[in-house]
PDB file of C-alpha atoms in Angstrom:
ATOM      1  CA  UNK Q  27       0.000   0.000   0.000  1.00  0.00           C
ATOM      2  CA  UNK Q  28       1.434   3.665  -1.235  1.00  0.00           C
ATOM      3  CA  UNK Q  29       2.130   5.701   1.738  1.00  0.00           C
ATOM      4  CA  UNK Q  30       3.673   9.212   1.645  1.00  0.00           C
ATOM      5  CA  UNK Q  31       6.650   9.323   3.604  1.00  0.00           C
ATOM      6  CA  UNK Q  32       5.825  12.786   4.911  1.00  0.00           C
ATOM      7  CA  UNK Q  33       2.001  12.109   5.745  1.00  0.00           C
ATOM      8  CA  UNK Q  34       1.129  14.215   8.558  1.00  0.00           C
ATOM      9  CA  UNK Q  35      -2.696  14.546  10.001  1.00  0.00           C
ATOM     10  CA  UNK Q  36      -3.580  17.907  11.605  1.00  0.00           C
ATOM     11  CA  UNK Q  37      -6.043  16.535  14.226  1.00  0.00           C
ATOM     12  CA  UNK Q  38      -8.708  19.291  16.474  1.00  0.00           C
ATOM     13  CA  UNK Q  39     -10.669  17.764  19.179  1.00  0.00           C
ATOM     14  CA  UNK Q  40     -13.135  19.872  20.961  1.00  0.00           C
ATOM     15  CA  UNK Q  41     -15.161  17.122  23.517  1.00  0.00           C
ATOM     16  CA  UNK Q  42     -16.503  14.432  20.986  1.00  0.00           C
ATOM     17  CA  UNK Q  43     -15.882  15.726  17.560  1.00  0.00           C
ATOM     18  CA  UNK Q  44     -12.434  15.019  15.767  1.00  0.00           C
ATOM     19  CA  UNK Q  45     -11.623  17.527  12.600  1.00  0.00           C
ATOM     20  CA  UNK Q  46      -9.101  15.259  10.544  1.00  0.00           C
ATOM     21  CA  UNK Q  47      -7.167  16.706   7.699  1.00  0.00           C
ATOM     22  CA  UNK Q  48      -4.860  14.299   5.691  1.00  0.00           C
ATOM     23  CA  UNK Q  49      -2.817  15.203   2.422  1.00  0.00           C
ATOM     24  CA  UNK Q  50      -4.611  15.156  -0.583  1.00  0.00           C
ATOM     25  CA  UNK Q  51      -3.227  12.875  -2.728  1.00  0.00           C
ATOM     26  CA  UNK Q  52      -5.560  11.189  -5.689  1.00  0.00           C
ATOM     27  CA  UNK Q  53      -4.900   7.530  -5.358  1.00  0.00           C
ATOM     28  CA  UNK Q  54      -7.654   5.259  -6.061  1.00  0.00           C
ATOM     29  CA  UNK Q  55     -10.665   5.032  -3.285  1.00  0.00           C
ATOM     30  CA  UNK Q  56     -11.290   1.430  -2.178  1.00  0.00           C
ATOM     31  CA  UNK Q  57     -15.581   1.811  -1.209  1.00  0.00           C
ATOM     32  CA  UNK Q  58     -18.446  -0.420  -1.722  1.00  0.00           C
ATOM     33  CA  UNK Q  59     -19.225   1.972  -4.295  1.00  0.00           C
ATOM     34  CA  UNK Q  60     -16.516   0.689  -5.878  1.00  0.00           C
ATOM     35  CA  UNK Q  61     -12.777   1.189  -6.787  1.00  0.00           C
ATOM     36  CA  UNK Q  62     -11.213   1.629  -9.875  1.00  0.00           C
ATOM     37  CA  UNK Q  63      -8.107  -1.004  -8.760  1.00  0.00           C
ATOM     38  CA  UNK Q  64      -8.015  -3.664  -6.622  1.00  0.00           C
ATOM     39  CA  UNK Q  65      -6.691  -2.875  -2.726  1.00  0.00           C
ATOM     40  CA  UNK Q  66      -3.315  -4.043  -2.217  1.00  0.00           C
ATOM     41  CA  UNK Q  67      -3.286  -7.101   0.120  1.00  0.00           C
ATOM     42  CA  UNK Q  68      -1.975  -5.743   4.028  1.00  0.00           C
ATOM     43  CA  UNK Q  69      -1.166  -8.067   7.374  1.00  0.00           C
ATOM     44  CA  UNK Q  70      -4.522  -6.998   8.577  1.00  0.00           C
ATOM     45  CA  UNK Q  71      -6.269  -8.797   5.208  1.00  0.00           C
ATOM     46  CA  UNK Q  72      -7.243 -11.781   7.505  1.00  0.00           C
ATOM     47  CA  UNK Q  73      -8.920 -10.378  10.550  1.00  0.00           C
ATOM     48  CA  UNK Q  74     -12.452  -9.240  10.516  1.00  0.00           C
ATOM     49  CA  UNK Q  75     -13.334  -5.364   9.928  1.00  0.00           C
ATOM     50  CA  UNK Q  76     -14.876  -5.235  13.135  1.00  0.00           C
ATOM     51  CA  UNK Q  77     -11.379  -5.880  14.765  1.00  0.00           C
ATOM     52  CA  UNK Q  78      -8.931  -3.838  11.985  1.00  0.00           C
ATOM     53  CA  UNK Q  79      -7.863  -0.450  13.464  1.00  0.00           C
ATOM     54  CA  UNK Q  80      -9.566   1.412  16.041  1.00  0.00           C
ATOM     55  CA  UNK Q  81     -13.119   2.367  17.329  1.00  0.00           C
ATOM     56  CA  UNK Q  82     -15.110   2.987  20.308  1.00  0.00           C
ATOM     57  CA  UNK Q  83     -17.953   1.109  19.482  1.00  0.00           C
ATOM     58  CA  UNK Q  84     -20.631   4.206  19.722  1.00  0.00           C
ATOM     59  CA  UNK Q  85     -22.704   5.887  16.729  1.00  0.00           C
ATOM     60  CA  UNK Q  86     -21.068   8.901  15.279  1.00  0.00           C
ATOM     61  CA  UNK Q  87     -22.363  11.215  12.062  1.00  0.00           C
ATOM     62  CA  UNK Q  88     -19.430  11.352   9.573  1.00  0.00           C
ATOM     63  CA  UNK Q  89     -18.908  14.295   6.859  1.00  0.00           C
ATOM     64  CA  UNK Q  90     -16.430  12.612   4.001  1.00  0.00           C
ATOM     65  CA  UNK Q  91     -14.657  15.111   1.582  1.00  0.00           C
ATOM     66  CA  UNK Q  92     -12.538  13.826  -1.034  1.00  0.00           C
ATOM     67  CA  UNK Q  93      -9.678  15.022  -2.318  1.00  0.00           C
ATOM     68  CA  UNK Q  94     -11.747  15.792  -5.532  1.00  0.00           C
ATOM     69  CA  UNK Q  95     -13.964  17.873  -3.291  1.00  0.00           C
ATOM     70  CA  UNK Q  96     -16.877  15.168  -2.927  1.00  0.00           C
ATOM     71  CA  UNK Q  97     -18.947  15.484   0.140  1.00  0.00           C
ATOM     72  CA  UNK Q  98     -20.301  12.112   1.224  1.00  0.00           C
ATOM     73  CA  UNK Q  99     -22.419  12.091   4.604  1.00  0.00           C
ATOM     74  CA  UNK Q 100     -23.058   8.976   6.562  1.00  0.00           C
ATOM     75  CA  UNK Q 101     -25.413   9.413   9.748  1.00  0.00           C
ATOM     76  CA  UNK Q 102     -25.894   7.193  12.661  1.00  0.00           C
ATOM     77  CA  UNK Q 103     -22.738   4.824  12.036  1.00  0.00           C
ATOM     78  CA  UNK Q 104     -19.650   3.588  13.629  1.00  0.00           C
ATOM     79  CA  UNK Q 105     -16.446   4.383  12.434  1.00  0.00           C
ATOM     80  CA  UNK Q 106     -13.032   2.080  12.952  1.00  0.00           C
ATOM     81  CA  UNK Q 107     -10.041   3.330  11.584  1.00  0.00           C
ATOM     82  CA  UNK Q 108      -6.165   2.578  10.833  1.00  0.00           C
ATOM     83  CA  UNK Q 109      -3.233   3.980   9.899  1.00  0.00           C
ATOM     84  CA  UNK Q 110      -4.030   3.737   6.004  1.00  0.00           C
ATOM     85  CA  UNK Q 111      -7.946   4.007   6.235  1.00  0.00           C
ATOM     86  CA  UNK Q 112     -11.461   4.425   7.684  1.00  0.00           C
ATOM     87  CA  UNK Q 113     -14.416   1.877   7.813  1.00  0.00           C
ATOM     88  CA  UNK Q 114     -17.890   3.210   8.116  1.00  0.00           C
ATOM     89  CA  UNK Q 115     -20.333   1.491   9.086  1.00  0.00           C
ATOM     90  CA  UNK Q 116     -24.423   1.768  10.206  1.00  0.00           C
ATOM     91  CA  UNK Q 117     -23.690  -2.147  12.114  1.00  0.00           C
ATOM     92  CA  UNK Q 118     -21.238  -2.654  14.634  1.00  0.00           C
ATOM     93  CA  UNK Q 119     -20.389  -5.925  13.191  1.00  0.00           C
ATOM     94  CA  UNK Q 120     -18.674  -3.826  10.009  1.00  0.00           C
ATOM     95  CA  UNK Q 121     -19.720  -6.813   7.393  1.00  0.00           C
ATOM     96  CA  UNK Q 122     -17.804  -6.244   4.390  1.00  0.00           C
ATOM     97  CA  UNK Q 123     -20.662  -6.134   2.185  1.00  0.00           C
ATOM     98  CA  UNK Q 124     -22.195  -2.976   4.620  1.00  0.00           C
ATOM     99  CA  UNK Q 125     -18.909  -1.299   4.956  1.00  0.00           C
ATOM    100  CA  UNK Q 126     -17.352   1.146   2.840  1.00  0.00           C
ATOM    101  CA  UNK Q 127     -13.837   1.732   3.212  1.00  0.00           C
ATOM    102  CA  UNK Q 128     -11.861   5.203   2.436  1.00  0.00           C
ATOM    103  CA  UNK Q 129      -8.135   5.260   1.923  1.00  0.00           C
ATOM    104  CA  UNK Q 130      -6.750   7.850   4.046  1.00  0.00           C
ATOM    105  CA  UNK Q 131      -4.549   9.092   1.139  1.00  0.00           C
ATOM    106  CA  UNK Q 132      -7.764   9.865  -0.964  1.00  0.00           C
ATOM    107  CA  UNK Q 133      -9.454  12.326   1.176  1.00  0.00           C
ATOM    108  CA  UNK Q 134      -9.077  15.958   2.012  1.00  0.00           C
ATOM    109  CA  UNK Q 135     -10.648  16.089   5.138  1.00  0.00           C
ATOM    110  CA  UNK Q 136     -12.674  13.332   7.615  1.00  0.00           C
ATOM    111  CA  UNK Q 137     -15.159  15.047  10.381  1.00  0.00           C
ATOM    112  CA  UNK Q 138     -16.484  12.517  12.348  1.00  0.00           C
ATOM    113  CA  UNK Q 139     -18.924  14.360  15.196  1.00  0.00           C
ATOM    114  CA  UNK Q 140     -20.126  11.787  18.305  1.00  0.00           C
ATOM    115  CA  UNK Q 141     -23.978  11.318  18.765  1.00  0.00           C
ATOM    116  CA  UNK Q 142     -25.375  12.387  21.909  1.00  0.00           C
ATOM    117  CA  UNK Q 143     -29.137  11.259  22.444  1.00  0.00           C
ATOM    118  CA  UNK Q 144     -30.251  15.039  23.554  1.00  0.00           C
ATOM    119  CA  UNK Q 145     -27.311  17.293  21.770  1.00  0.00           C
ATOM    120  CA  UNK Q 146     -29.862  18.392  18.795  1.00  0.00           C
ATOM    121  CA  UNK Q 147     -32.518  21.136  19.905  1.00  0.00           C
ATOM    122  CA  UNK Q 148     -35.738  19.050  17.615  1.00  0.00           C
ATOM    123  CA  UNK Q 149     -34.333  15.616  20.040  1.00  0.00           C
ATOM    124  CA  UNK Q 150     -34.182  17.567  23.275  1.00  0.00           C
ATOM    125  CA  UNK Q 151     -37.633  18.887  22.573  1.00  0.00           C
ATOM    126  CA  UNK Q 152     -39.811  16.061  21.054  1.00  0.00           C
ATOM    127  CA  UNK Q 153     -37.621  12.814  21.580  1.00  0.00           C
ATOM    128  CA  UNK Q 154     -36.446   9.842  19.198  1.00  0.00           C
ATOM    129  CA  UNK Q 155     -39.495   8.716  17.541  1.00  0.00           C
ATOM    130  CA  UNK Q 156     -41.644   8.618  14.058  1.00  0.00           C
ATOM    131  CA  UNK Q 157     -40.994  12.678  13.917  1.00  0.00           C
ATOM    132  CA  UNK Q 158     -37.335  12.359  14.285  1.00  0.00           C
ATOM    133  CA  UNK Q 159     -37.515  10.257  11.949  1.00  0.00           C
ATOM    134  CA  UNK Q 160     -39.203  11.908   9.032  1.00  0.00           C
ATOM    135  CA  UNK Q 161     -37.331  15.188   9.833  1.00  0.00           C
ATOM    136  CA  UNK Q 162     -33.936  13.085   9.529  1.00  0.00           C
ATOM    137  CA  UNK Q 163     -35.414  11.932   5.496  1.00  0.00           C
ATOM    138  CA  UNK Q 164     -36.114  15.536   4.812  1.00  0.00           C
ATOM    139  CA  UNK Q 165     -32.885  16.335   5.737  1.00  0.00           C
ATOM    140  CA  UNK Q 166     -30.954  13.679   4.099  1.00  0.00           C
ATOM    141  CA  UNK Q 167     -32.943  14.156   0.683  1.00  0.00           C
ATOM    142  CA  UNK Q 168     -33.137  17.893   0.739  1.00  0.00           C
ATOM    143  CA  UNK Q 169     -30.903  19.740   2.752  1.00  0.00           C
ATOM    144  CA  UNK Q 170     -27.652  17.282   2.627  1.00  0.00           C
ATOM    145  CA  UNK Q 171     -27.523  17.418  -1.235  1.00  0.00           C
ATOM    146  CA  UNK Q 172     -27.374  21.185  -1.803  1.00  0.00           C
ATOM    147  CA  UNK Q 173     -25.058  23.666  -0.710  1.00  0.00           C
ATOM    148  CA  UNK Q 174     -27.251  26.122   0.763  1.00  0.00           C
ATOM    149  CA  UNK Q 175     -29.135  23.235   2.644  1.00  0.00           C
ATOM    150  CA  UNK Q 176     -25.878  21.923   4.120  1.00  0.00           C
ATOM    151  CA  UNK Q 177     -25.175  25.555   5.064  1.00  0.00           C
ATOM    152  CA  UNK Q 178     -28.186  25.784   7.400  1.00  0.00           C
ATOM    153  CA  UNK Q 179     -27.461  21.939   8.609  1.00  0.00           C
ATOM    154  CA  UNK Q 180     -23.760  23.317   9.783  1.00  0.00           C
ATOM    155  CA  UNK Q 181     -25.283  26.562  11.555  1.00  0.00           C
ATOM    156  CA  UNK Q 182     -28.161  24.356  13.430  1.00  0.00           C
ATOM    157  CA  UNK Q 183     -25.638  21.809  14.555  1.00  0.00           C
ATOM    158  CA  UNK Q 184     -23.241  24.270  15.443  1.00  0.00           C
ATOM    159  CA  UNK Q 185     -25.713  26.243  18.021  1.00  0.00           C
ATOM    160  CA  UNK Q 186     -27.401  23.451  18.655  1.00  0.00           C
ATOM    161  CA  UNK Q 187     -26.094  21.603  22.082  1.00  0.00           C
ATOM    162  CA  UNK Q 188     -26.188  24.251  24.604  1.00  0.00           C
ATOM    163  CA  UNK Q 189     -29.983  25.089  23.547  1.00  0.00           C
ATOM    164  CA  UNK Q 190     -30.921  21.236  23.354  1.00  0.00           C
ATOM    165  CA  UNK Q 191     -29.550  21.127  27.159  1.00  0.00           C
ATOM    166  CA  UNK Q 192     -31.503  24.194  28.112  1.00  0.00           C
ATOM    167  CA  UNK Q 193     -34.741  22.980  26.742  1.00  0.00           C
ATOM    168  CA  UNK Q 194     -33.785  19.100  28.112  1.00  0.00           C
ATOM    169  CA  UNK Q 195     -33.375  20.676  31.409  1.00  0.00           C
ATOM    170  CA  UNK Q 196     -36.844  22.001  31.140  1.00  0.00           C
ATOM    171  CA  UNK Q 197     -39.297  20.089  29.717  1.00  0.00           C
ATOM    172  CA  UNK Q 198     -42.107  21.738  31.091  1.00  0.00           C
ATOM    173  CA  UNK Q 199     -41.069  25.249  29.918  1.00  0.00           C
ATOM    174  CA  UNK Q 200     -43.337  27.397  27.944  1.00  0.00           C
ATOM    175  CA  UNK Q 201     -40.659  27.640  25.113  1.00  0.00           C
ATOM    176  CA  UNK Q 202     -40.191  23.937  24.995  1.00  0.00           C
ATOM    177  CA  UNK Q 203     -43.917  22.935  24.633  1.00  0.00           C
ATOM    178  CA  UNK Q 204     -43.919  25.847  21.739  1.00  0.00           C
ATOM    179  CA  UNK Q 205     -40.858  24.324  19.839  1.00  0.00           C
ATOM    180  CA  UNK Q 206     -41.874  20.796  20.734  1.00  0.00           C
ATOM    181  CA  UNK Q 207     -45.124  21.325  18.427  1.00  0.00           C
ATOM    182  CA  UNK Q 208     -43.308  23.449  15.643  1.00  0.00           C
ATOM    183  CA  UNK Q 209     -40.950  19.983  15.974  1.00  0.00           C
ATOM    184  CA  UNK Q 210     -43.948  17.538  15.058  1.00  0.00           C
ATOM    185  CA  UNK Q 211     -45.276  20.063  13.035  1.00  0.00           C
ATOM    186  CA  UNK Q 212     -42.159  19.798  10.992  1.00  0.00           C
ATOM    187  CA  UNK Q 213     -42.391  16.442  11.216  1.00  0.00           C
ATOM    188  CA  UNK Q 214     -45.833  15.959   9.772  1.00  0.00           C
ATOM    189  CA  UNK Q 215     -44.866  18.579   6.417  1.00  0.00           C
ATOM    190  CA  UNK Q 216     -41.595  15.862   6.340  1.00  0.00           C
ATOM    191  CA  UNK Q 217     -44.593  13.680   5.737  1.00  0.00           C
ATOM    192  CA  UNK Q 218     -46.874  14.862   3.519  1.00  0.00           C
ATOM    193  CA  UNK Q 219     -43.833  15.882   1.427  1.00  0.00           C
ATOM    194  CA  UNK Q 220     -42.613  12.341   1.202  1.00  0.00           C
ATOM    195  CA  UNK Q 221     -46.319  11.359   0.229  1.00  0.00           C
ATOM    196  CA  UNK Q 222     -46.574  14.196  -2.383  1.00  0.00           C
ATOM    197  CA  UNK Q 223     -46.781  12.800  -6.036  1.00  0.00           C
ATOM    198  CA  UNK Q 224     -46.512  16.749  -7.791  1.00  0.00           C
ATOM    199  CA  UNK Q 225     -43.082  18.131  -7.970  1.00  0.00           C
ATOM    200  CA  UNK Q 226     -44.366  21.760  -7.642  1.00  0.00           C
ATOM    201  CA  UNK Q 227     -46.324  20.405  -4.285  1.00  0.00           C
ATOM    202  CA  UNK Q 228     -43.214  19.000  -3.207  1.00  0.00           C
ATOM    203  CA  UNK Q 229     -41.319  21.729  -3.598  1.00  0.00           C
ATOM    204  CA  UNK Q 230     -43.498  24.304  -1.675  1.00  0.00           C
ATOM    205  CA  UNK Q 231     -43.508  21.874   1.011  1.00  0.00           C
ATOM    206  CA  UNK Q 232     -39.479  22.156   1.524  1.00  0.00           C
ATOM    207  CA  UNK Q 233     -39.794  25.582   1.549  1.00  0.00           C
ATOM    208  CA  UNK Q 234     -42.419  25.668   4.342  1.00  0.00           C
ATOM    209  CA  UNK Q 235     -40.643  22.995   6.279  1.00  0.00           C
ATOM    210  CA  UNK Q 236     -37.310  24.980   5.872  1.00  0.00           C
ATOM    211  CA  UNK Q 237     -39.424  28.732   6.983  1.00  0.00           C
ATOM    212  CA  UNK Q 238     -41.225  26.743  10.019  1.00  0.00           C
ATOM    213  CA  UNK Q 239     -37.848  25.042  11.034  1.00  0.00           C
ATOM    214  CA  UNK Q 240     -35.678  28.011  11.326  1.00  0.00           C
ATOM    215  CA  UNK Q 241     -38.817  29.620  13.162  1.00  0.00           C
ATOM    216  CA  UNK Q 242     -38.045  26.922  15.587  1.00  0.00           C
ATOM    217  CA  UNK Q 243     -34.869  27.495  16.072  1.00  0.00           C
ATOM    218  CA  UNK Q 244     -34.958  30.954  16.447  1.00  0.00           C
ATOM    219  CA  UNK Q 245     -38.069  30.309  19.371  1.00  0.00           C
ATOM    220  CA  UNK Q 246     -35.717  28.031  20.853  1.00  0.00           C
ATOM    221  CA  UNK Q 247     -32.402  29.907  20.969  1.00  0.00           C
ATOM    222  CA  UNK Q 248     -34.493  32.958  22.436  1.00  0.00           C
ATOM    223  CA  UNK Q 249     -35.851  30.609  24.911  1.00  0.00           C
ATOM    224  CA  UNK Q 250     -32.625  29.319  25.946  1.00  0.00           C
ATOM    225  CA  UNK Q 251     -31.507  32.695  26.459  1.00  0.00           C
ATOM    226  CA  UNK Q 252     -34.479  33.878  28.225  1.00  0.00           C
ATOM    227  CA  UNK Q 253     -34.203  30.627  30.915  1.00  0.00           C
ATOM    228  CA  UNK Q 254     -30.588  30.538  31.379  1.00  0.00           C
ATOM    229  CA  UNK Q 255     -31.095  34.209  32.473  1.00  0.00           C
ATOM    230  CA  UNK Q 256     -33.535  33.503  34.912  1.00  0.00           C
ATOM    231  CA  UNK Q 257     -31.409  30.227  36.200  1.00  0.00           C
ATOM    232  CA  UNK Q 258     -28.347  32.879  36.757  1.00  0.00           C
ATOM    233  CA  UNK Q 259     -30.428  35.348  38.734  1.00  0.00           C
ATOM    234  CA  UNK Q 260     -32.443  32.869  40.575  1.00  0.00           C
ATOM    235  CA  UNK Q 261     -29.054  31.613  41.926  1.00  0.00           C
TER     236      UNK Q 261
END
């Protein structure tokens, strides 16, 4: 396997989230979307993926960018990795045929961001469930494939955790029970736009699921301000 002799990683880590930034050198990317040569044989070849590299074993969301400048998103995996490459992975098990596999040498940059049950503001207010799950389809067949989508997807998770605590600290809040319906209203557009058979139906949808979505997180990032105030003087 071709490694550069100068390969250096530039590596942040702020709590769970690891910002991973190898060279960008075009070699050819061994995935189960398929390679354009085979992978050189290695002394890990024999051992199972679940046991090659590293990993801890807990779901993660992983942003890949090639060196070509692809973006490739993978939610709700796990993620092992070696000296030469990453496995992703939605089972823990990492069978081959389920795994796709990234040469390190191929990529521009890895961001692999750990999964905390209450760290998004539409969890902390409404819970895993059916609406989670429709908003997390809208997202990954709207938002993720256009720029501007994946714009507003990096500011919500960006703000996101210290409003998802405030709100998951108080669940009977005023300004929780307010986002928690925009939430399954969301959810229920998510819905109907899944359902919808016209494409100009469809698309007025996304728009009104984007407008009422960023509505909620504007109600919720006042309301975290508004109840972290009142926390600091009732202290």
């Amino acid at each position: 396997m071709l490694v550069c002799e100068r390969q250096k990683f530039a590596a942040e880590r702020n709590g769970t989230q690891w910002l991973i930034t190898p060279p960008a050198r075009v070699l050819p990317m061994s995935t189960d979307e398929g390679s354009d040569t085979e992978a050189e044989t290695g002394p890990d070849d024999d051992l199972p993926l679940s046991e090659i590299g590293v990993g801890d074993g807990r779901e993660k969301h992983v942003l890949v960018v090639t060196a070509s400048g692809k973006e490739i998103d993978h939610d709700e995996v796990f993620v092992r990795h070696s000296e030469t490459e990453y496995l992703v992975c939605s089972d823990p098990d990492f069978p081959p045929a389920e795994t796709t596999r990234y040469r390190k040498e191929n990529l521009d940059r890895v961001k692999i961001t750990q999964h905390h049950s209450n760290c998004f503001i539409t969890t902390a207010a409404a819970g895993e469930g059916p609406t989670l799950d429709s908003l997390r389809g809208f997202r990954a067949d709207v938002m993720r494939p256009t720029r501007s989508g994946r714009a507003l997807l990096h500011v919500y998770e960006a703000v996101s955790p210290p409003i998802a605590a405030t709100l998951d600290h108080h669940p009977d809040a005023t300004v929780t029970r307010l986002v928690r319906r925009l939430v399954d209203r969301c959810g229920a557009l998510a819905d109907r736009r899944r359902a919808a058979t016209g494409d100009a139906e469809r698309a007025a949808l996304s728009v009104a699921l984007i407008a009422l979505y960023v509505v909620g997180v504007a109600l919720a990032a006042a309301g975290h301000g508004w109840l972290r105030g009142r926390e600091l003087i009732d202290r």
